[in-house]
mmCIF file of C-alpha atoms in Angstrom:
data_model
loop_
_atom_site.group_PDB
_atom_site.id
_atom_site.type_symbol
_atom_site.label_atom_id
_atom_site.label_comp_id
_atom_site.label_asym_id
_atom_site.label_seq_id
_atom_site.Cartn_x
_atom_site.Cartn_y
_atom_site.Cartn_z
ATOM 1 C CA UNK R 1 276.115 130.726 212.801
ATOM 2 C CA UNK R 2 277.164 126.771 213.598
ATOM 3 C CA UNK R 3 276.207 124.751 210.758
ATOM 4 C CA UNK R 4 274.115 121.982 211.608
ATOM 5 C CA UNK R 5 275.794 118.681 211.357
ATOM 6 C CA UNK R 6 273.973 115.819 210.087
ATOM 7 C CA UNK R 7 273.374 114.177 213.155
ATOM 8 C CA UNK R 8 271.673 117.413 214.502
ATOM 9 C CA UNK R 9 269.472 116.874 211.384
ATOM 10 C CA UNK R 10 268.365 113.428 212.561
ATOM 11 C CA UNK R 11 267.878 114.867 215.931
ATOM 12 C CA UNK R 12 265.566 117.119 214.842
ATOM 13 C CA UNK R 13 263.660 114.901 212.934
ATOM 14 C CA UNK R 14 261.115 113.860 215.128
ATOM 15 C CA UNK R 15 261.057 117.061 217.215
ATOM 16 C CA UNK R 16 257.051 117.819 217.837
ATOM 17 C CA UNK R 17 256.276 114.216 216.399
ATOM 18 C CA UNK R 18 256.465 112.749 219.767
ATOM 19 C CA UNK R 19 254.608 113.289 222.732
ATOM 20 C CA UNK R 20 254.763 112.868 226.756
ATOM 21 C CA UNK R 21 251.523 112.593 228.189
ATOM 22 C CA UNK R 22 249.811 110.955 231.198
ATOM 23 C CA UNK R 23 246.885 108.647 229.462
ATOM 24 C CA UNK R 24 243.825 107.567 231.310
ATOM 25 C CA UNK R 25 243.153 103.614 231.078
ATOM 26 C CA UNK R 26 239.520 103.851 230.060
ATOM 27 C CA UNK R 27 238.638 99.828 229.338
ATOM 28 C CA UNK R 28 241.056 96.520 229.888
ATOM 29 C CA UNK R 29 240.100 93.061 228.203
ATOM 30 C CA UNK R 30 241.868 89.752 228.741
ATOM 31 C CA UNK R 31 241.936 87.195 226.395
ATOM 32 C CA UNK R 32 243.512 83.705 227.212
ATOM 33 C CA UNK R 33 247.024 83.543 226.716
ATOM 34 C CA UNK R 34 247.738 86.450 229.234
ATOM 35 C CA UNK R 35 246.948 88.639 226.148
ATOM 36 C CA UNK R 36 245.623 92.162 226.943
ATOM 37 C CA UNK R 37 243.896 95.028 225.161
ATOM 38 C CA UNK R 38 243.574 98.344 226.402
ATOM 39 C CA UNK R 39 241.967 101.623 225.201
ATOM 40 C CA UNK R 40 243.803 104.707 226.663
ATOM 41 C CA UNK R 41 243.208 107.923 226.828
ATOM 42 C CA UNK R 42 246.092 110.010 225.168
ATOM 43 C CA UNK R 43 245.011 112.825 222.819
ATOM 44 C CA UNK R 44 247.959 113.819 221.618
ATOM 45 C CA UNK R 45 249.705 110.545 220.619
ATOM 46 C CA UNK R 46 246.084 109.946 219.140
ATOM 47 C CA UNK R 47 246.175 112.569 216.819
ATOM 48 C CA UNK R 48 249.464 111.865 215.240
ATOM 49 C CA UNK R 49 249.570 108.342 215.145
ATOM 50 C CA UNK R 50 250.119 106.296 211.902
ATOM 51 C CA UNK R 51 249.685 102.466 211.516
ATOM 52 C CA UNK R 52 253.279 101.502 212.047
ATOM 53 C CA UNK R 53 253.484 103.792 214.393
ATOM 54 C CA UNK R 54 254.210 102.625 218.095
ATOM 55 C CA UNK R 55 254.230 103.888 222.109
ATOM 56 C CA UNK R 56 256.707 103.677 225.017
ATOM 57 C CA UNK R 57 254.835 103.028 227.834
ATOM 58 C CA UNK R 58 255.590 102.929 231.352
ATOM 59 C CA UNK R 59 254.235 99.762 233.024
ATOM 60 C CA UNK R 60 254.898 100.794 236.910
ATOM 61 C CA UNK R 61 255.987 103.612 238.167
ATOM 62 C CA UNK R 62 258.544 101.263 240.120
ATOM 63 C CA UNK R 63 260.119 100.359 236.494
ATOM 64 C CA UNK R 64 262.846 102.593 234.668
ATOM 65 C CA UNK R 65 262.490 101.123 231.659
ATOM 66 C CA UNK R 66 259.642 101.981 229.392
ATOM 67 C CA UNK R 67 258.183 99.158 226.834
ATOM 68 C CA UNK R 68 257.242 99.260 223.448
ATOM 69 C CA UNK R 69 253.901 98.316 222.553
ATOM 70 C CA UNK R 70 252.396 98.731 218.594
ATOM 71 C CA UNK R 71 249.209 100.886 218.227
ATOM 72 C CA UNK R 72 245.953 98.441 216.911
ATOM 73 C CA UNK R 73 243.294 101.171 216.795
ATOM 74 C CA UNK R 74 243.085 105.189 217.129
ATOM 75 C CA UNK R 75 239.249 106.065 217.730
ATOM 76 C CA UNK R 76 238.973 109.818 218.751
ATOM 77 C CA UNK R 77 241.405 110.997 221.259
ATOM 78 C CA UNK R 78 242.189 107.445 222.509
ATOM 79 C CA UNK R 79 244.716 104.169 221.610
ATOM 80 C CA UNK R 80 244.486 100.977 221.560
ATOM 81 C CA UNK R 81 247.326 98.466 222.190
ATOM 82 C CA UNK R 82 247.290 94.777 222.272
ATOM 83 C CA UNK R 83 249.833 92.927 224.288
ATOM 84 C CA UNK R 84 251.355 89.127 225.774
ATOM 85 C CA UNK R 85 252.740 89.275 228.914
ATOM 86 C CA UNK R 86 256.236 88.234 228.428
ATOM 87 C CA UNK R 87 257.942 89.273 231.522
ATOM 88 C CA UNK R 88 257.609 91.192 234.664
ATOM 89 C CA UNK R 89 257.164 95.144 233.790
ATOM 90 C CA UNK R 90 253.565 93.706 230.927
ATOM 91 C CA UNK R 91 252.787 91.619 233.999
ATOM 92 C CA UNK R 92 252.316 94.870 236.270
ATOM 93 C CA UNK R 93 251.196 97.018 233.392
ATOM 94 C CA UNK R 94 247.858 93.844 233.376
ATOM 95 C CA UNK R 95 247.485 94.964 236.886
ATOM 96 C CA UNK R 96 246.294 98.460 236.120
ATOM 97 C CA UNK R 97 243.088 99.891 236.466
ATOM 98 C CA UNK R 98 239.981 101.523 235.069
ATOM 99 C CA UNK R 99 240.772 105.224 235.960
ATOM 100 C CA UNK R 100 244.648 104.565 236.375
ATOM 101 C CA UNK R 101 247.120 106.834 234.852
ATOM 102 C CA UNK R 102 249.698 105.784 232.508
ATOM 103 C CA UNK R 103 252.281 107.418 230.710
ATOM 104 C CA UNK R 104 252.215 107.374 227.120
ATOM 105 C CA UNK R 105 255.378 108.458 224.953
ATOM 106 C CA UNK R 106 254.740 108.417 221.401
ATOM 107 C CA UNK R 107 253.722 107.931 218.759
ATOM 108 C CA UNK R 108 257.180 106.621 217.389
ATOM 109 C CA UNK R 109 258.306 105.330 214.548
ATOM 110 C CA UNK R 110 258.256 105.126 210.414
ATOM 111 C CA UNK R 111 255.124 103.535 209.581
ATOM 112 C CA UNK R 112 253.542 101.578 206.236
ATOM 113 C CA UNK R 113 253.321 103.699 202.758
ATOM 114 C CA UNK R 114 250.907 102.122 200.737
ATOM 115 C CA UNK R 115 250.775 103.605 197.304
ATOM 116 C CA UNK R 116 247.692 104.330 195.404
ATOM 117 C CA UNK R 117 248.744 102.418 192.298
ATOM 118 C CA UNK R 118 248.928 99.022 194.411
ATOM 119 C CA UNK R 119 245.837 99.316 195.742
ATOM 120 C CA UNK R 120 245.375 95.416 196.391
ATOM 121 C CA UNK R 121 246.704 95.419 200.203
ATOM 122 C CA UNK R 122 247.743 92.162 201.530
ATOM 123 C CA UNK R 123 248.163 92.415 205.293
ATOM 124 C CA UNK R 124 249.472 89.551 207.003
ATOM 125 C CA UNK R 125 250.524 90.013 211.234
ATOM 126 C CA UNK R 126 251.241 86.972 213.488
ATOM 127 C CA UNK R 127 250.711 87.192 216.942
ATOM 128 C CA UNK R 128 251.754 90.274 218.564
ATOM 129 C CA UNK R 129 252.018 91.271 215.023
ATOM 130 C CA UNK R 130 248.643 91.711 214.329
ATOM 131 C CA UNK R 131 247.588 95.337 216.141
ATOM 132 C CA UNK R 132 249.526 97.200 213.158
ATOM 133 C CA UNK R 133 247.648 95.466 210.674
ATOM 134 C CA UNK R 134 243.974 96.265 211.967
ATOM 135 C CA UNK R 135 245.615 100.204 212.329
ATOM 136 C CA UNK R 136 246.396 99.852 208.447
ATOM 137 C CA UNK R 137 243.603 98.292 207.395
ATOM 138 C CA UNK R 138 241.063 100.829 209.607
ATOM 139 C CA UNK R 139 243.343 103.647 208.160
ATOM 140 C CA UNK R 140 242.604 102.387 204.307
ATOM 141 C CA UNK R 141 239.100 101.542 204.536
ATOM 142 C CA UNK R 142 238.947 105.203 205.568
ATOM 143 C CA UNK R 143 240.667 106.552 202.749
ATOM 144 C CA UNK R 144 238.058 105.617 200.658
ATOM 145 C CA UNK R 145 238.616 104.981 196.643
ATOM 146 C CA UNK R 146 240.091 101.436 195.446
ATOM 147 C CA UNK R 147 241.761 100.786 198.473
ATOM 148 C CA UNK R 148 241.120 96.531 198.911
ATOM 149 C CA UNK R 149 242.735 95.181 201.803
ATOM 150 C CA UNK R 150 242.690 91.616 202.133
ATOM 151 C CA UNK R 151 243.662 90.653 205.684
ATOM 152 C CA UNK R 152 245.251 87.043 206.983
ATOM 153 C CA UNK R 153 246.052 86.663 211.071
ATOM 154 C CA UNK R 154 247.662 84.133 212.375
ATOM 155 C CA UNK R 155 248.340 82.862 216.103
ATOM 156 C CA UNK R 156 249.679 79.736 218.010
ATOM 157 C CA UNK R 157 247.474 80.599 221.008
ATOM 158 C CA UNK R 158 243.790 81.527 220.953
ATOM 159 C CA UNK R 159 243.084 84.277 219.115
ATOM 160 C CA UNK R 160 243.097 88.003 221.264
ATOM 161 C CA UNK R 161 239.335 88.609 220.319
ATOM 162 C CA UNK R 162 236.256 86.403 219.773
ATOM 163 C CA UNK R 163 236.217 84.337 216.275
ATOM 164 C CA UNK R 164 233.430 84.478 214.059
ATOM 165 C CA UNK R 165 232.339 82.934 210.490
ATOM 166 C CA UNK R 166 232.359 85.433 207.826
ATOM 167 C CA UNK R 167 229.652 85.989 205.127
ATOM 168 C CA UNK R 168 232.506 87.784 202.931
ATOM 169 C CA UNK R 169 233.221 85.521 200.695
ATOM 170 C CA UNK R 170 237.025 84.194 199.666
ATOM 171 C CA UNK R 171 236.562 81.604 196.867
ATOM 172 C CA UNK R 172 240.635 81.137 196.718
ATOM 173 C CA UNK R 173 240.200 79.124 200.155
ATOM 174 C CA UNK R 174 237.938 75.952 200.869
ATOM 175 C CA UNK R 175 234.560 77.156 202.355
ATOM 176 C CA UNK R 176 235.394 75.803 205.763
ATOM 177 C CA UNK R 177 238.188 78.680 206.228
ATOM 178 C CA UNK R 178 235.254 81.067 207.532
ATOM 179 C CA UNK R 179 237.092 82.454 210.826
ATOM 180 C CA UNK R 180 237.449 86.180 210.946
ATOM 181 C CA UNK R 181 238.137 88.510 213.284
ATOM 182 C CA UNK R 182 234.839 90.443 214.035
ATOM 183 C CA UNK R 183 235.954 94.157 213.637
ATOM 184 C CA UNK R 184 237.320 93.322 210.238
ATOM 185 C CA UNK R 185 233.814 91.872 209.052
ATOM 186 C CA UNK R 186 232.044 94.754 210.135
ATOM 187 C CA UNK R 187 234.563 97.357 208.390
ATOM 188 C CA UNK R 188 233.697 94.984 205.127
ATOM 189 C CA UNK R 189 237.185 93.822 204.858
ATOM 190 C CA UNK R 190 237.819 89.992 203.651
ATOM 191 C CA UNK R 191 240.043 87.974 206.733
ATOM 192 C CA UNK R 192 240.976 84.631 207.120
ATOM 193 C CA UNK R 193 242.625 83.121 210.288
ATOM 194 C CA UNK R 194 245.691 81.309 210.071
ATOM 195 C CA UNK R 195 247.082 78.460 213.079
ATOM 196 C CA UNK R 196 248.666 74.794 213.850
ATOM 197 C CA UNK R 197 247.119 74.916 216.728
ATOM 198 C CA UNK R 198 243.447 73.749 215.543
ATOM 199 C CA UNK R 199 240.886 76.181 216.220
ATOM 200 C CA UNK R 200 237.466 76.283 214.427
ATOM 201 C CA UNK R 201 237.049 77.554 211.143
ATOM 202 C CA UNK R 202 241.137 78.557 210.769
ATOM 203 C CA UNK R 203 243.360 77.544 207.834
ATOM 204 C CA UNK R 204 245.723 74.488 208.655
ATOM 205 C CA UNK R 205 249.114 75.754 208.301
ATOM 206 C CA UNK R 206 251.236 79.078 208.194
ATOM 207 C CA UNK R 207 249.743 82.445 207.276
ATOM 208 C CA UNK R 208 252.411 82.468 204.054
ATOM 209 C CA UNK R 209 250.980 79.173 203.007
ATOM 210 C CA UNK R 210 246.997 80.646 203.017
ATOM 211 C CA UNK R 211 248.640 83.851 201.743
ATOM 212 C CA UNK R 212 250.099 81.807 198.858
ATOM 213 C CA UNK R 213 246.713 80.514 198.225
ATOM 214 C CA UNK R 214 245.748 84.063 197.517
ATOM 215 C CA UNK R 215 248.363 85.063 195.075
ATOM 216 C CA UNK R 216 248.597 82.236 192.963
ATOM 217 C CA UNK R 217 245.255 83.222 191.785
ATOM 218 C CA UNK R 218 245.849 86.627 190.986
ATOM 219 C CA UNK R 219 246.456 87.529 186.417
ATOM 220 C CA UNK R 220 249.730 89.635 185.958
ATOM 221 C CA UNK R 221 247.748 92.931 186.328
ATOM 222 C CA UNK R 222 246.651 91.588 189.787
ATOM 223 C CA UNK R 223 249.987 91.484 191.121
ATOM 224 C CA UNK R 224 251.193 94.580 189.404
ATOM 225 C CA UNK R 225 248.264 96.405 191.675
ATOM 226 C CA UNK R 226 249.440 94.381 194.310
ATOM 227 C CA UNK R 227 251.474 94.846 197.963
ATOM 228 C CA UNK R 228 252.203 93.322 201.292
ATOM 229 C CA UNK R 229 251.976 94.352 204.364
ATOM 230 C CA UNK R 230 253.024 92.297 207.212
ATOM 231 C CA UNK R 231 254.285 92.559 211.191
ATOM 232 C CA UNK R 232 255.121 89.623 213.372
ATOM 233 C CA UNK R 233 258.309 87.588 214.551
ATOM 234 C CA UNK R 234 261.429 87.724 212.450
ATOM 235 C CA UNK R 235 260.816 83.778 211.264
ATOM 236 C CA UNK R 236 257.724 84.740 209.774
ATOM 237 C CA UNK R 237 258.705 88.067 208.310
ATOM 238 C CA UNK R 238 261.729 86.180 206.397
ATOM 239 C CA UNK R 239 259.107 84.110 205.147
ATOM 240 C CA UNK R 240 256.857 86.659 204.069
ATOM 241 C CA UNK R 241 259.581 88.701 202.031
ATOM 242 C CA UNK R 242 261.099 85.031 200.604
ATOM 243 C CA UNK R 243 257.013 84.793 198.907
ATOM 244 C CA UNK R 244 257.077 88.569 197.916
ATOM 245 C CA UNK R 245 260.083 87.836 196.213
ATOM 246 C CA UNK R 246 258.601 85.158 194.418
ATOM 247 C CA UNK R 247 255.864 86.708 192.891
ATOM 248 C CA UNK R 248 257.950 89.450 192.409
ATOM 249 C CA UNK R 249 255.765 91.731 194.684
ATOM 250 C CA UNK R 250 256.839 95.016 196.806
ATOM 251 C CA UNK R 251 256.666 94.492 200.551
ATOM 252 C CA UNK R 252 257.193 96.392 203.990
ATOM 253 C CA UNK R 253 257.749 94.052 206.973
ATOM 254 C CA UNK R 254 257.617 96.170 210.851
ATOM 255 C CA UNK R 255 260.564 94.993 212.614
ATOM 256 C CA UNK R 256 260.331 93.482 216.286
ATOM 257 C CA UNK R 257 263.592 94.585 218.124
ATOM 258 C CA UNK R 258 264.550 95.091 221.296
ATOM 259 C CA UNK R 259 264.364 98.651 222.812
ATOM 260 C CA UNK R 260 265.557 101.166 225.798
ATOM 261 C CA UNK R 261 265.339 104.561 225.030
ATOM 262 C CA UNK R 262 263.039 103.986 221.841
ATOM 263 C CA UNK R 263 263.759 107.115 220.122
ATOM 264 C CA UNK R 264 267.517 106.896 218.445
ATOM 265 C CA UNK R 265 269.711 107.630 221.639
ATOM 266 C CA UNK R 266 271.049 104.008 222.148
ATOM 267 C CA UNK R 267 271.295 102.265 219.117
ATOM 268 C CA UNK R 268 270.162 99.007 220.969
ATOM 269 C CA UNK R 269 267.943 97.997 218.423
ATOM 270 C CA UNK R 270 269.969 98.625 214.931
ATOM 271 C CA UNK R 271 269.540 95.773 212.366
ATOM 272 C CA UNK R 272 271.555 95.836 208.969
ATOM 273 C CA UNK R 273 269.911 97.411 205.903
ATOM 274 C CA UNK R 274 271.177 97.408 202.626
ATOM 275 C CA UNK R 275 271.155 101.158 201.053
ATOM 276 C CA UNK R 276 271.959 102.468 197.290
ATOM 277 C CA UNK R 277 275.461 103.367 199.600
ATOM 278 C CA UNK R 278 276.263 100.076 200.636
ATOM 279 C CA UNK R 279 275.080 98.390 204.293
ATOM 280 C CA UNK R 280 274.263 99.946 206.799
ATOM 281 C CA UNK R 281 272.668 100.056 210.557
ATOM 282 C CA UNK R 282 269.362 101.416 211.217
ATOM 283 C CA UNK R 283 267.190 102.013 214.123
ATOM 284 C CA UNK R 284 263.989 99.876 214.269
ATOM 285 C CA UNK R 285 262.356 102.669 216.491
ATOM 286 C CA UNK R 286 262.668 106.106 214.809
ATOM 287 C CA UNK R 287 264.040 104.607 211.059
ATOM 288 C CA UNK R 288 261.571 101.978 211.296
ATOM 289 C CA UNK R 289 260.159 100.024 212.263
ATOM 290 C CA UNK R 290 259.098 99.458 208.772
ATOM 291 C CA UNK R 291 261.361 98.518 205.992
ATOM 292 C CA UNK R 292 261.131 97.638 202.795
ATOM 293 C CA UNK R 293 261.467 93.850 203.107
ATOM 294 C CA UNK R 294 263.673 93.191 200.041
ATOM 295 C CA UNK R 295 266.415 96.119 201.500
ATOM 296 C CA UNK R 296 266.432 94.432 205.346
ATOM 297 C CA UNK R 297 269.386 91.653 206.123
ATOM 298 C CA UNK R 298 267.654 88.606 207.196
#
């Protein structure tokens, strides 16, 4: 018998991890910005998915090229994904339907490990960021036990769900920080809303500044229960591992690359980690996208 070489191993990784299946589109909201949610349909990906975790998704069956879109919510045998349109092949996928088929690859990807002895979750997602962050923090509240996710979003355009005030209180931030996102306060979990832009009720500044608010109250117990969490653009991921290194605090960052195949054949999206072996190239899509932030070359 051929040995298997190692990259037969790594092939074989994901084998019956990742699914093809033709999703139903079962709801569509728009929020302004050209940002998108949908709930689909796709039982399979459903039922393996992780928060981390991702889809390939074909926009239009005119399109070769699939794109990759992070999961926000699994509820039953459906996704949900939150998306910007950014260029032609989102633009079509806006188009679709109620009833419209669309084909779902996935789920892909390494997602978040949160350990039980850090149970103090700091999640922080900006922008498109955000939909892994819900999908963690739905996943721990879930998990019951001392699990206590604290959550802070931040966005430059209006926020992709209606704001409300929150009755959970956070006495690290000035009483007029009240905005929340709405499925957070009714899951019980403490948000704040980060932006420059000015909206109601939202924290003045970056989403590492209000998250710096946070930790610089915490005793030297706090911190060692403590871990971050955090997806968004590569600015504000730097920024989040530069203040994990600070208070000396593990982190995992999900990487935003771009992708063709999405599962290991092309290589188009390898970023430098460091390893116990010395540097070396990894694939955001099936060796990420999360990394531990203090190990990725920034």
């Amino acid at each position: 018998m051929t040995p298997i070489n190692a990259a037969q191993k790594e092939a074989q990784r994901n084998r019956n991890t990742i699914f093809v299946e033709d999703g139903e589109l079962l709801r569509i909201d728009e929020f302004p910005g050209e940002q998108f949610v949908m709930r689909i349909r796709a039982p399979k990906c459903a039922a393996a998915a992780q928060p981390g975790s991702f889809v390939h998704i074909t926009c239009d069956d005119s399109l070769p090229m699939r794109r990759p879109l992070s999961i926000m919510r699994v509820e039953d045998d459906c996704i949900d994904i939150l998306y910007k349109i950014v260029g032609d092949g989102l633009r079509r996928l806006a188009k679709k339907r109620t009833g419209d088929s669309i084909s779902v690859l996935g789920p892909i990807g390494q997602g978040f490990r949160p350990s039980s002895q850090r149970p103090n979750t700091l999640l922080i997602g900006g922008g498109v960021g955000i939909p892994p962050m819900v999908f963690l923090a739905d996943f721990l509240r879930q998990q019951g036990g001392n699990w206590a996710p604290l959550a802070i979003l931040g966005s430059e355009l209006p926020f992709p769900f209606e704001t409300m005030s929150s009755d959970i209180s956070t006495p690290w931030v000035d009483g007029s920080v009240d905005a929340t996102m709405p499925l957070m306060e009714n899951w019980g979990i403490p948000c704040r809303l980060a932006t420059l832009a000015g909206f109601d009720g939202c924290f003045d500044g970056y989403v590492t500044d209000l998250a710096e608010r946070w930790l610089s109250t915490l005793s030297a117990d706090e911190r060692l229960a403590t871990e971050i969490f955090s997806c968004g653009p590569t600015p504000m991921l730097k920024a989040v591992a530069a203040l994990a290194e600070k208070y000396d605090l593990p982190c995992q960052v999900s990487l935003e690359e771009f992708m063709a195949c999405a599962v290991g054949g092309c290589a188009g999206c390898a970023v430098k980690i460091r390893t116990p072996e010395g540097d070396a190239m990894k694939r955001v899509c099936v060796d990420g996208p999360v990394f531990d932030a203090a190990t990725v070359t920034w």
